[in-house]
GROMACS .gro file of C-alpha atoms in nm:
model
   78
    1MET     CA    1   0.000   0.000   0.000
    2ALA     CA    2   0.133   0.342  -0.094
    3LYS     CA    3   0.189   0.588   0.187
    4THR     CA    4   0.054   0.941   0.174
    5ILE     CA    5   0.224   1.257   0.298
    6ILE     CA    6  -0.012   1.540   0.392
    7THR     CA    7   0.113   1.898   0.370
    8ALA     CA    8  -0.083   2.175   0.542
    9ALA     CA    9  -0.044   2.524   0.394
   10LEU     CA   10  -0.181   2.728   0.681
   11THR     CA   11  -0.179   3.088   0.564
   12GLY     CA   12  -0.096   3.116   0.196
   13ALA     CA   13   0.118   3.389   0.048
   14VAL     CA   14  -0.188   3.585  -0.066
   15THR     CA   15  -0.530   3.533   0.090
   16PRO     CA   16  -0.854   3.637  -0.080
   17ALA     CA   17  -1.081   3.872   0.114
   18GLY     CA   18  -1.319   3.695   0.347
   19TYR     CA   19  -1.098   3.398   0.428
   20LYS     CA   20  -1.020   3.351   0.798
   21ILE     CA   21  -0.659   3.247   0.844
   22PRO     CA   22  -0.423   3.245   1.142
   23GLU     CA   23  -0.219   3.565   1.161
   24THR     CA   24  -0.017   3.578   1.483
   25PRO     CA   25   0.273   3.344   1.560
   26GLN     CA   26   0.062   3.182   1.834
   27GLN     CA   27  -0.235   3.128   1.601
   28ILE     CA   28  -0.013   2.986   1.327
   29ALA     CA   29   0.166   2.756   1.574
   30ASP     CA   30  -0.167   2.635   1.716
   31GLU     CA   31  -0.294   2.559   1.365
   32ALA     CA   32   0.030   2.378   1.279
   33TYR     CA   33   0.004   2.161   1.590
   34ASP     CA   34  -0.364   2.087   1.521
   35ALA     CA   35  -0.279   1.996   1.160
   36TRP     CA   36  -0.005   1.761   1.283
   37LYS     CA   37  -0.243   1.599   1.533
   38THR     CA   38  -0.489   1.528   1.251
   39GLY     CA   39  -0.230   1.373   1.020
   40ALA     CA   40  -0.021   1.640   0.848
   41ALA     CA   41   0.346   1.549   0.816
   42ILE     CA   42   0.455   1.888   0.680
   43VAL     CA   43   0.343   2.246   0.744
   44HIS     CA   44   0.417   2.523   0.496
   45LEU     CA   45   0.434   2.862   0.667
   46HIS     CA   46   0.402   3.226   0.570
   47MET     CA   47   0.411   3.501   0.830
   48ARG     CA   48   0.171   3.792   0.863
   49ALA     CA   49   0.242   4.153   0.951
   50ASP     CA   50   0.030   4.321   1.215
   51ASP     CA   51  -0.200   4.450   0.938
   52GLY     CA   52  -0.262   4.092   0.816
   53LEU     CA   53  -0.056   4.122   0.498
   54GLY     CA   54   0.222   3.876   0.418
   55ALA     CA   55   0.558   3.950   0.578
   56MET     CA   56   0.910   3.810   0.560
   57ASP     CA   57   0.975   3.872   0.928
   58LYS     CA   58   1.249   3.645   1.063
   59GLU     CA   59   1.153   3.717   1.424
   60LYS     CA   60   0.795   3.605   1.361
   61PHE     CA   61   0.927   3.291   1.190
   62ARG     CA   62   1.155   3.222   1.488
   63GLU     CA   63   0.874   3.272   1.738
   64THR     CA   64   0.631   3.057   1.541
   65ILE     CA   65   0.879   2.771   1.502
   66LYS     CA   66   0.971   2.792   1.871
   67LEU     CA   67   0.602   2.768   1.963
   68ILE     CA   68   0.549   2.468   1.733
   69ARG     CA   69   0.858   2.294   1.872
   70SER     CA   70   0.742   2.358   2.231
   71HIS     CA   71   0.507   2.062   2.175
   72LYS     CA   72   0.764   1.793   2.250
   73ASP     CA   73   0.552   1.521   2.087
   74CYS     CA   74   0.522   1.711   1.758
   75ASP     CA   75   0.763   1.600   1.484
   76VAL     CA   76   0.604   1.789   1.196
   77VAL     CA   77   0.839   1.903   0.919
   78ILE     CA   78   0.840   2.281   0.878
   0.00000   0.00000   0.00000
C-alpha cells in the first residue's frame, strides 16, 4: 500500500478577502500543531504583519517555530 504525505499550507502567500486564516505566531503555531495531530506530516508557513498582509519577518518565523517545537511530541516538518 502506498503511503501518503499530507502537507498543510496554513496561511498562503496571498489570501482572498473573506478567508479567515491564522495571523499571529501563536495562532499559526496552534494551527500547525492541530494539523499535525490530525495527520499532516509537513506544514508550509508564511508570516503575517500586524495588518494581516504577508511578511518576511524572521523574528515572527523564529517565534512561530519555537512555539510549534514547544510541543515535544510534535515531529512535523516545517
